[in-house]
Short mmCIF file of C-alpha atoms in Angstrom, two decimals:
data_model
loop_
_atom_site.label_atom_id
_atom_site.label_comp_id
_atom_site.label_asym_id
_atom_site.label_seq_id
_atom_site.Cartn_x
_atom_site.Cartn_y
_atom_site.Cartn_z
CA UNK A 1354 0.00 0.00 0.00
CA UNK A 1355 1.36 3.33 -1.14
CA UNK A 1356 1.89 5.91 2.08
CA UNK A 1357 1.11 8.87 1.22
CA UNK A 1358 2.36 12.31 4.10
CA UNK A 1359 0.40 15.48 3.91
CA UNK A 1360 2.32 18.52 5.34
CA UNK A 1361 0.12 21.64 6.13
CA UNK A 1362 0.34 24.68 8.44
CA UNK A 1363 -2.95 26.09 9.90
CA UNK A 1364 -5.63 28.61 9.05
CA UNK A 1365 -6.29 28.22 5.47
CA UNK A 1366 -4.03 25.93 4.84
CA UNK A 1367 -4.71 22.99 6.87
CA UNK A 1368 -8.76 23.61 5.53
CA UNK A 1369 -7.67 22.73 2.12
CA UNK A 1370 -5.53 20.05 2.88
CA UNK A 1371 -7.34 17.73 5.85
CA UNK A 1372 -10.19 17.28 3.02
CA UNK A 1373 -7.98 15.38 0.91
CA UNK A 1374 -6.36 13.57 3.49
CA UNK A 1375 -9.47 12.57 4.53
CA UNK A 1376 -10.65 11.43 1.21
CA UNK A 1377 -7.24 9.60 0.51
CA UNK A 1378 -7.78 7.40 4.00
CA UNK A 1379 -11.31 6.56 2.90
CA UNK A 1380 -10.01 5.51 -0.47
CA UNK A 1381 -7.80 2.84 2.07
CA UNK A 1382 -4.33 4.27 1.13
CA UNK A 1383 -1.96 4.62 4.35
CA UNK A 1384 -2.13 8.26 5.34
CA UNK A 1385 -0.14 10.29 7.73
CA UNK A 1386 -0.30 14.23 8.54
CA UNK A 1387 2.79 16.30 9.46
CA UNK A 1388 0.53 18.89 11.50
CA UNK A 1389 2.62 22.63 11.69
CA UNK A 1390 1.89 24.98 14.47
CA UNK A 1391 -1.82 25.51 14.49
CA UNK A 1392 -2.96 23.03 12.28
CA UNK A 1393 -2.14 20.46 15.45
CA UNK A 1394 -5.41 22.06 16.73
CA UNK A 1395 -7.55 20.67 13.45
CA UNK A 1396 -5.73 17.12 13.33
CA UNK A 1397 -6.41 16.38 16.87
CA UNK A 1398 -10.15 16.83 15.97
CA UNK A 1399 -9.75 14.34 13.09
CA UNK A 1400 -9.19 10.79 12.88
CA UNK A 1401 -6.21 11.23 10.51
CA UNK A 1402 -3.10 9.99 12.03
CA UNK A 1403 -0.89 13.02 12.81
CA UNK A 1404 2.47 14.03 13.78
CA UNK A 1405 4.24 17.18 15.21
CA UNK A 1406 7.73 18.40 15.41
CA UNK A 1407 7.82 17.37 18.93
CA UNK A 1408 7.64 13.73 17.50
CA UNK A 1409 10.72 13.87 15.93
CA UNK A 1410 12.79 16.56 18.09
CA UNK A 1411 11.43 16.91 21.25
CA UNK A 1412 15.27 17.17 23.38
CA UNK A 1413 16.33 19.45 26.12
CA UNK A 1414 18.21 21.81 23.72
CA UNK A 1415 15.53 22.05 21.43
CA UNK A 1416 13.06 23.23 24.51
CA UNK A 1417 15.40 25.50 26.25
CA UNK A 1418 16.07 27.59 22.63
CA UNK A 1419 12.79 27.30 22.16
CA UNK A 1420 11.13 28.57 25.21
CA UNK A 1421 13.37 31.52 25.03
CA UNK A 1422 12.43 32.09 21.17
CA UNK A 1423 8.62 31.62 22.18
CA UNK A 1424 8.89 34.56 24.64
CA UNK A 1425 8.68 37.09 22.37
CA UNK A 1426 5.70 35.63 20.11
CA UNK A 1427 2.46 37.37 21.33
CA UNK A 1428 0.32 34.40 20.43
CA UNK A 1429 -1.32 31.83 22.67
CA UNK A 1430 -3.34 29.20 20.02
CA UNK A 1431 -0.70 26.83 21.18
CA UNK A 1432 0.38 25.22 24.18
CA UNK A 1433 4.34 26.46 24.87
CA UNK A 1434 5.50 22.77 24.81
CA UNK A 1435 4.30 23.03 20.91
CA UNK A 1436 5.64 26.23 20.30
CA UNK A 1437 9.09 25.29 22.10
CA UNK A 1438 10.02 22.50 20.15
CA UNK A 1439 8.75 24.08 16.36
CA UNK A 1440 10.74 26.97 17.31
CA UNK A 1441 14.00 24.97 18.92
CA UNK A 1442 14.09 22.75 16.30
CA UNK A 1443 14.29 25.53 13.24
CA UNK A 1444 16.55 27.73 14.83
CA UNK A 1445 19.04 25.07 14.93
CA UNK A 1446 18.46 23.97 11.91
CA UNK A 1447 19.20 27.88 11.23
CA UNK A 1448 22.72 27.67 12.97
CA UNK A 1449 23.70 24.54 11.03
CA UNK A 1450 23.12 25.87 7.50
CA UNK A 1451 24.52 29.82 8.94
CA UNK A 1452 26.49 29.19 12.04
CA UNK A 1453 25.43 30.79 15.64
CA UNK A 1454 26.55 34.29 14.80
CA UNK A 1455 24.72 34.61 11.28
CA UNK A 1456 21.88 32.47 12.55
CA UNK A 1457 21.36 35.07 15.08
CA UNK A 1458 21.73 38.19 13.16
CA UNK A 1459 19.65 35.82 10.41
CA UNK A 1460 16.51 35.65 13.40
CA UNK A 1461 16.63 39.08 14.49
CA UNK A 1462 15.87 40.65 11.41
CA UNK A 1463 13.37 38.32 9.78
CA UNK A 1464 11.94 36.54 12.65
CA UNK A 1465 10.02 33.30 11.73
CA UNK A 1466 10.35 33.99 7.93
CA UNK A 1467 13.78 32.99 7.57
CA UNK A 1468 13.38 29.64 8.56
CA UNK A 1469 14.29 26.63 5.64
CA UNK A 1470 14.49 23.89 7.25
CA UNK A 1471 15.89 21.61 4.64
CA UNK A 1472 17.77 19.34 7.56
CA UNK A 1473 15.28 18.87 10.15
CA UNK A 1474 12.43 17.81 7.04
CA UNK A 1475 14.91 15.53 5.13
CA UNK A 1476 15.41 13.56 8.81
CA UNK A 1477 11.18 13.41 8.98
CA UNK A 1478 11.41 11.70 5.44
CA UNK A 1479 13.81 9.30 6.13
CA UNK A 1480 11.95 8.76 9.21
CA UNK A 1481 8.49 8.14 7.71
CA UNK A 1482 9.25 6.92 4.47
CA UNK A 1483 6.61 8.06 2.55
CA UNK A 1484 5.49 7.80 -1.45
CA UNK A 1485 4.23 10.97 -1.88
CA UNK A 1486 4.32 13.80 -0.01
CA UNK A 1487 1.56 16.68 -0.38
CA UNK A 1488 1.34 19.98 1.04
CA UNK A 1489 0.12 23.34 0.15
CA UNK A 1490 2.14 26.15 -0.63
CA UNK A 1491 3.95 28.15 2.81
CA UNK A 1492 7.34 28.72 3.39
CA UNK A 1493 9.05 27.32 5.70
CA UNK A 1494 8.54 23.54 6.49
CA UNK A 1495 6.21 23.11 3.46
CA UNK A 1496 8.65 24.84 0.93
CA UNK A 1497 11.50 22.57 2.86
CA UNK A 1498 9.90 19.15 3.11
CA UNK A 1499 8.95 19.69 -0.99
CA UNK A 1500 12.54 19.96 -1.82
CA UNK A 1501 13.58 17.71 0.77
CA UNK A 1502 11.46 15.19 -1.04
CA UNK A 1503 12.93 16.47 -4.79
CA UNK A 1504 16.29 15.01 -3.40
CA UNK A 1505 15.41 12.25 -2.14
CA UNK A 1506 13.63 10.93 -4.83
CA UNK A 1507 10.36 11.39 -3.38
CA UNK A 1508 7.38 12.11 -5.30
CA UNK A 1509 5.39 15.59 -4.38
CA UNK A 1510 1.93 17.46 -4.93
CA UNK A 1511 1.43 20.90 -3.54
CA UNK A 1512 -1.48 22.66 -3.61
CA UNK A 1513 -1.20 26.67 -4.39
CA UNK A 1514 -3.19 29.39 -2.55
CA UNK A 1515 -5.02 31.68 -4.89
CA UNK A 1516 -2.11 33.25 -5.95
CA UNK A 1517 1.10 32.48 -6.86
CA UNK A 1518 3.10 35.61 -6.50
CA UNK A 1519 4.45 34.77 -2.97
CA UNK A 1520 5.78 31.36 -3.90
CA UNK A 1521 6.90 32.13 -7.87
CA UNK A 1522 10.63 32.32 -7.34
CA UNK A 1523 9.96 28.31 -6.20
CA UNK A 1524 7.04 27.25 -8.11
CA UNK A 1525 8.68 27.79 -11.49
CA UNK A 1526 11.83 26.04 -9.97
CA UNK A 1527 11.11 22.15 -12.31
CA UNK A 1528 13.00 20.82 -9.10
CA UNK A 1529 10.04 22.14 -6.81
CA UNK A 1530 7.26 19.38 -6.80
CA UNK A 1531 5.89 16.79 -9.34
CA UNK A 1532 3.06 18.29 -9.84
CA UNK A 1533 1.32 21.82 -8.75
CA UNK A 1534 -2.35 22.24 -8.15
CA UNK A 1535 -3.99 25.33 -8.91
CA UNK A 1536 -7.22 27.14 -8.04
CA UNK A 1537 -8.03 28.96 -11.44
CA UNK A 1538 -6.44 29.39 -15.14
CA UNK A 1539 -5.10 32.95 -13.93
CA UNK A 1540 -2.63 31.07 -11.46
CA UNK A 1541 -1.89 28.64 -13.97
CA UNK A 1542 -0.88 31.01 -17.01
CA UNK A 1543 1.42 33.00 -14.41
CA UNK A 1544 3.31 29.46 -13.61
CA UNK A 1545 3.74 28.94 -17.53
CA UNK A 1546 4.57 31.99 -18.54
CA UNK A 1547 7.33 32.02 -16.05
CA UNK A 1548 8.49 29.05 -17.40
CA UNK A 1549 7.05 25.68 -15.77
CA UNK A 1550 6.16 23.44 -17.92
CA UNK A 1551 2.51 22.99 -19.27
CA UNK A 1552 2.45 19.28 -17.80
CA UNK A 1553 3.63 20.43 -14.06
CA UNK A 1554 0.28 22.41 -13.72
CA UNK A 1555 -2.85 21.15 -13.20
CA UNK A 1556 -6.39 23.17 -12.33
CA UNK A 1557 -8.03 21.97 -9.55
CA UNK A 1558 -9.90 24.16 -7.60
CA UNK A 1559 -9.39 24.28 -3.96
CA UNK A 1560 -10.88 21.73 -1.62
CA UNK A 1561 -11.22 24.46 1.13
CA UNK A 1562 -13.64 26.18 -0.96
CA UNK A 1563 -16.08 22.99 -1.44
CA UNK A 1564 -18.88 24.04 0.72
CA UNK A 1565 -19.06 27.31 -0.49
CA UNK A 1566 -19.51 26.32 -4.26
CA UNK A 1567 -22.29 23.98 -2.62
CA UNK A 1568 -23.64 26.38 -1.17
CA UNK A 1569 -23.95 29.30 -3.86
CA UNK A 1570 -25.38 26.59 -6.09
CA UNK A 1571 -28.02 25.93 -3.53
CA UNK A 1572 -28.99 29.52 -2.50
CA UNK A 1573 -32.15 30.89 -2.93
CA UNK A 1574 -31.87 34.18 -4.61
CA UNK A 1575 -34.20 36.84 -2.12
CA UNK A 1576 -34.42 40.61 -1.89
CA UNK A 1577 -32.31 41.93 1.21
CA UNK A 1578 -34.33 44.13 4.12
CA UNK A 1579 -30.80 45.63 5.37
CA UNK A 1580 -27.05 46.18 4.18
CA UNK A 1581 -24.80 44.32 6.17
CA UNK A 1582 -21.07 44.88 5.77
CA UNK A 1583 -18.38 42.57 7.19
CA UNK A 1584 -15.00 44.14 7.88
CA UNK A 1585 -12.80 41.39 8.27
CA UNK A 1586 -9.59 42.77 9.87
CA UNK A 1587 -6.24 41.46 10.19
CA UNK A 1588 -3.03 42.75 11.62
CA UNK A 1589 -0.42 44.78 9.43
CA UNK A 1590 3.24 44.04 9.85
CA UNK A 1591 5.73 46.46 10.63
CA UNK A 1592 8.34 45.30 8.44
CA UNK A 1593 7.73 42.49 6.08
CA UNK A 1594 10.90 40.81 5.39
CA UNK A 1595 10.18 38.73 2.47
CA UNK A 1596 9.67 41.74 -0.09
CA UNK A 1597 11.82 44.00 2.41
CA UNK A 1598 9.05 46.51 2.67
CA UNK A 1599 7.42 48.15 5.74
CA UNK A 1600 3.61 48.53 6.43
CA UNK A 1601 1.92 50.85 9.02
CA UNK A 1602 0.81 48.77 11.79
CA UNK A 1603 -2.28 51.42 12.44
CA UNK A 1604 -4.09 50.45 9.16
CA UNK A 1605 -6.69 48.45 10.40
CA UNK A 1606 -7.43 50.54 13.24
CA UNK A 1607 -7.62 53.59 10.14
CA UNK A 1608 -10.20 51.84 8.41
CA UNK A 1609 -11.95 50.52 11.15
CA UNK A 1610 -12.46 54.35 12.51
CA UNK A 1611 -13.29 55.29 9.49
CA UNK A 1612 -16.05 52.52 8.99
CA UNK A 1613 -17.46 53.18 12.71
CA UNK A 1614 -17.71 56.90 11.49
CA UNK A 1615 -19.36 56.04 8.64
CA UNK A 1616 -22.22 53.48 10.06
CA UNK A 1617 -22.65 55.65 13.02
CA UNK A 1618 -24.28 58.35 10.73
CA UNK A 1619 -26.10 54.89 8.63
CA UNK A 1620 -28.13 53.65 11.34
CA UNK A 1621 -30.17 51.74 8.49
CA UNK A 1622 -26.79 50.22 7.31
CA UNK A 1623 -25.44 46.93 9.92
CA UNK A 1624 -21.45 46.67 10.04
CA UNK A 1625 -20.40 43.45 11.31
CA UNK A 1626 -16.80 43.26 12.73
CA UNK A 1627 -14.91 40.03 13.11
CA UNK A 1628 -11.14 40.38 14.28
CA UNK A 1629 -8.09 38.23 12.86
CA UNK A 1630 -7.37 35.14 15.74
CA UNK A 1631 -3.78 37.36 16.11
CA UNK A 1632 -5.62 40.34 17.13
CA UNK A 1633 -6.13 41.50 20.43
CA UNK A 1634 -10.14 41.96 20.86
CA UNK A 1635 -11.29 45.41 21.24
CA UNK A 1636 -14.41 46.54 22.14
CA UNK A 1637 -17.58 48.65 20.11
CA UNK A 1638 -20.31 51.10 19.99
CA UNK A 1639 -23.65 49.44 20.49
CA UNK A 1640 -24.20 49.99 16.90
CA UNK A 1641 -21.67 48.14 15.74
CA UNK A 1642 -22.07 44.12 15.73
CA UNK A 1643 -18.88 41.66 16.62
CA UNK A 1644 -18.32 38.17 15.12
CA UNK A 1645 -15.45 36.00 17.00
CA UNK A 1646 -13.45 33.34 16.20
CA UNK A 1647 -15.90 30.93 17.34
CA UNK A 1648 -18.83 31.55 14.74
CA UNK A 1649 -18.44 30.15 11.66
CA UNK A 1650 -18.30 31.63 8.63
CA UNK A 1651 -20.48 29.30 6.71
CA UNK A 1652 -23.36 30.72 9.36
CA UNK A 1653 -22.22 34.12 8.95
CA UNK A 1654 -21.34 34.85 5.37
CA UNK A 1655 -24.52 34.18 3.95
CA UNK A 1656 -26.25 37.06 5.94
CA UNK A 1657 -23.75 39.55 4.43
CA UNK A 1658 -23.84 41.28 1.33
CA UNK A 1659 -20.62 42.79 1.63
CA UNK A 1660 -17.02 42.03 2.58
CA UNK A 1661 -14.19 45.24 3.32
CA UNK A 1662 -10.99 44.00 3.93
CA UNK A 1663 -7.45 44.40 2.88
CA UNK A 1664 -6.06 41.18 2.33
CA UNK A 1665 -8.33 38.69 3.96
CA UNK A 1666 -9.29 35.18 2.14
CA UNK A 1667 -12.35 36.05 3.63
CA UNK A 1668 -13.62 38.64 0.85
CA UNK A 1669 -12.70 36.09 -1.84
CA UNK A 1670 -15.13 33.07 0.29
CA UNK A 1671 -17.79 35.42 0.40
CA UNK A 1672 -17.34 36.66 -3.19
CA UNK A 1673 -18.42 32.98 -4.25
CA UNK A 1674 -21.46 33.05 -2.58
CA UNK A 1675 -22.16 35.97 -4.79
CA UNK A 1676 -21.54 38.69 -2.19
CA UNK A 1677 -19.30 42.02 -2.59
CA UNK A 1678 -15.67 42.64 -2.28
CA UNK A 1679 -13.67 45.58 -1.45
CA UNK A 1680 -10.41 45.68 -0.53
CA UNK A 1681 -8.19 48.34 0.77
CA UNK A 1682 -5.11 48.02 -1.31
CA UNK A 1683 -2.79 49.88 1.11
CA UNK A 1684 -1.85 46.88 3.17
CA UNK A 1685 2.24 45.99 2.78
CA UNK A 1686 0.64 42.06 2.26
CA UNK A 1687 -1.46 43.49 -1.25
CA UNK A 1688 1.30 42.51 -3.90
CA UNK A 1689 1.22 39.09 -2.82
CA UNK A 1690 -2.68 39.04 -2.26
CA UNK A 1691 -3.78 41.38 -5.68
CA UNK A 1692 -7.42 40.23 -5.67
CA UNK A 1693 -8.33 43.50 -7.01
CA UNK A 1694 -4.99 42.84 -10.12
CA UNK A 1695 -7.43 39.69 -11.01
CA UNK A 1696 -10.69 41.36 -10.67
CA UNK A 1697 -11.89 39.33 -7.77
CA UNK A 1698 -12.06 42.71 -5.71
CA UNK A 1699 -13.04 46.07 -6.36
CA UNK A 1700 -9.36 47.82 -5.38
CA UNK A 1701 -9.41 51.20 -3.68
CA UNK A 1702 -6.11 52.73 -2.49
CA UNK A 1703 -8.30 55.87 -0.12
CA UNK A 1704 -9.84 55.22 2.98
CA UNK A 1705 -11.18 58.57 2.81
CA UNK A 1706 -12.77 56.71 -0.02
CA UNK A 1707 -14.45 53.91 1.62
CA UNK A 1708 -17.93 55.43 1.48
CA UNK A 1709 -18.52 56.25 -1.75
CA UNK A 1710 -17.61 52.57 -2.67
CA UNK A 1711 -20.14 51.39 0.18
CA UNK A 1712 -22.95 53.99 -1.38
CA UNK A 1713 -22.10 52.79 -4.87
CA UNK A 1714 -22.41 48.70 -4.17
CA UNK A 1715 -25.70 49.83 -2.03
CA UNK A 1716 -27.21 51.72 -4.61
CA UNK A 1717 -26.69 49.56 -7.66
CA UNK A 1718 -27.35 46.43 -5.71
CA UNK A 1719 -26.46 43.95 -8.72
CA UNK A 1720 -25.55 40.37 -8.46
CA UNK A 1721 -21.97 39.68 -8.22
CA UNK A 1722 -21.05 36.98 -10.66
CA UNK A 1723 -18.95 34.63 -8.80
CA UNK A 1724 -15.34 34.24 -10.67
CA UNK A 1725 -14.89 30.76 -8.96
CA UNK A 1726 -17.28 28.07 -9.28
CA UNK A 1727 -15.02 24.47 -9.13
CA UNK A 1728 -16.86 21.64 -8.06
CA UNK A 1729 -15.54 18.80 -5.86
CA UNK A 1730 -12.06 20.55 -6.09
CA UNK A 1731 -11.14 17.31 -3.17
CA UNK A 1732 -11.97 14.75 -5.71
CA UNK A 1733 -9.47 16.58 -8.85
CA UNK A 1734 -6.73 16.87 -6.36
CA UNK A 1735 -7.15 13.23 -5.13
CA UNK A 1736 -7.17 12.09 -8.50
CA UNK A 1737 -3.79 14.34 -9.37
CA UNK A 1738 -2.46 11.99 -6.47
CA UNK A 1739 -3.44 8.75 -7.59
CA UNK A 1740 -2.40 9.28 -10.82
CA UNK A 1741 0.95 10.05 -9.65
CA UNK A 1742 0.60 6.93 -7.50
CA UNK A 1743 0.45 5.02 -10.50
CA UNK A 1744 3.82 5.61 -12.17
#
């Protein structure tokens, strides 16, 4: 029996994978799950057997680097002992390639970004021996345990995000993956025009998105009674190291003033808030209506007619259900999430802006044809597997 090892941080990432996994251990192939950071959190819900970093590195050096590392991450999803050994385990891997000094200097200035840990994932392979190895398309681990796989003869699938701008410089690398999975005919173009071959690329869809296709197919068209707007926020990095560029860590809070201004003098209008899991929660006018964490957005989506946001995957899950999409394109994360550069969003670079955008969707009210409408994106990906199975 073939053994196939999905590899998959969390958020987004881990929703597009754990379908397929899934699937694949229905199907009766031998499936494992190398779980990253948060996606530990969604494994330990599933059935799918699962490892962590702390399977394969859990020692007393790791831990004490580690713990000191985690100190300065303001994030609690995680238990420490998690967190210790994930962060342990790449630093050294850091010091290794760089040696302490560089490694060091290497950490201060990009923080969590700069890890590759080509080492530590070639030792997981060895360890696991797997056939294939799928994952989607971070940095990091993922990007690692892809070309760890390349050079060890391993066979590989990953799965893109809805864009490949972030992850070009390696997806057009022919040594990077068997095969590459892609969401739309935009994503694929930009991989073959860049120079990866036609054969490497196959469309897909996303499984993550699955439900929602379902569930614009099924929905009833009826008039709305109110405008509700969603502003889904997110934090803005200082300093993002990857394009060397630095963002203004108020944004959010600019727009979000500016929304609150503008829905205090729409009392007819509804804004819904929901804050990114990394944000610290704040608190509203009575006006103003709060979504956590905890709600999903399959309940909550289909009661909005309109997303704001800058960079959020959020806009573009909405926009299938048919709903509107704006998005702030003054975030330093917008070059390597251009929904508005593929039309999926209307773009505005103003916030001073903002309300003539909200007037205009609200007064011209017009279905929003959806530019995303794969079915059973699980079962294509599955079968991109299997057929790489096979040979």
């Amino acid at each position: 029996m073939k053994k196939i090892l999905f590899v998959s941080y969390g958020g987004g990432h881990v929703k597009s994978l754990l379908p397929v996994a899934e699937k694949m251990q229905d199907m009766n192939c031998e499936v494992a799950f190398l779980a990253l950071t948060t996606a530990i959190n969604n494994l330990r819900k599933s059935d799918v057997r699962h490892y962590t970093y702390a399977d394969f590195f859990d020692t007393p050096e790791v831990q004490e680097i580690g713990k000191r590392l985690a100190g300065s991450i303001d994030a609690n999803i995680l238990p420490i002992y998690d967190t210790s050994v994930y962060l342990g385990q790449n630093y050294l891997d850091l010091v290794s390639e760089h040696g302490d000094k560089a490694a060091k200097k290497l950490y201060e200035q990009s923080g969590r970004l700069i890890f590759h840990p080509l080492e530590s994932m070639t030792r997981v392979l060895l360890k696991l021996q797997p056939d294939v190895v799928v994952s989607t398309s971070s940095p990091r681990s993922e990007k690692a345990i892809i070309y760890a796989a390349g050079q060890l003869g391993i066979k590989s699938v990953v799965l893109s995000d809805l864009f490949v701008e972030r992850p070009l410089s390696w997806f057009i690398d022919k040594s990077f993956s068997s095969k590459i999975c892609v969401p739309s005919s935009f994503a694929r173009d930009v991989l073959i025009e860049n120079g990866r071959p036609h054969s490497d690329v196959v469309i897909t869809g996303n499984p993550a998105f699955d439900t929602l296709v379902s569930a614009s197919q099924a929905q009833k068209k009826h008039k709305k009674l109110s405008y509700r707007v969603l502003w889904a926020s997110q934090p803005e990095p200082e300093y993002f190291a990857e394009n060397d560029t630095y963002g203004d860590p108020l944004l959010p809070s600019k727009i979000e003033s500016e929304l609150i201004k503008i829905f205090d003098a729409r009392r007819n209008w509804k804004l819904v808030i929901r804050n990114h899991p990394n944000e610290m929660p704040r608190q509203y006018p009575e006006f103003i209506e709060s979504s956590s964490n905890d709600e999903k957005l399959s309940d909550l989506l289909p009661t909005i007619d309109l997303v704001v946001t800058c960079t959020s995957i959020v806009g573009f899950e909405a926009l299938i259900l048919g709903k509107g999409f704006i998005t702030i394109d003054k975030s330093v994360l917008t070059p390597m999430l251009p929904f508005s550069k593929y039309g999926y969003s209307k773009g505005i670079d103003s916030i001073d802006s903002i309300e003539d955008h909200l007037i205009d969707f609200y007064s011209n009210n017009k279905d929003t044809n959806t530019p995303y409408n794969i079915e059973n994106a699980t079962d294509n990906v599955c079968n991109v597997i299997l057929d790489l199975m096979m040979y």
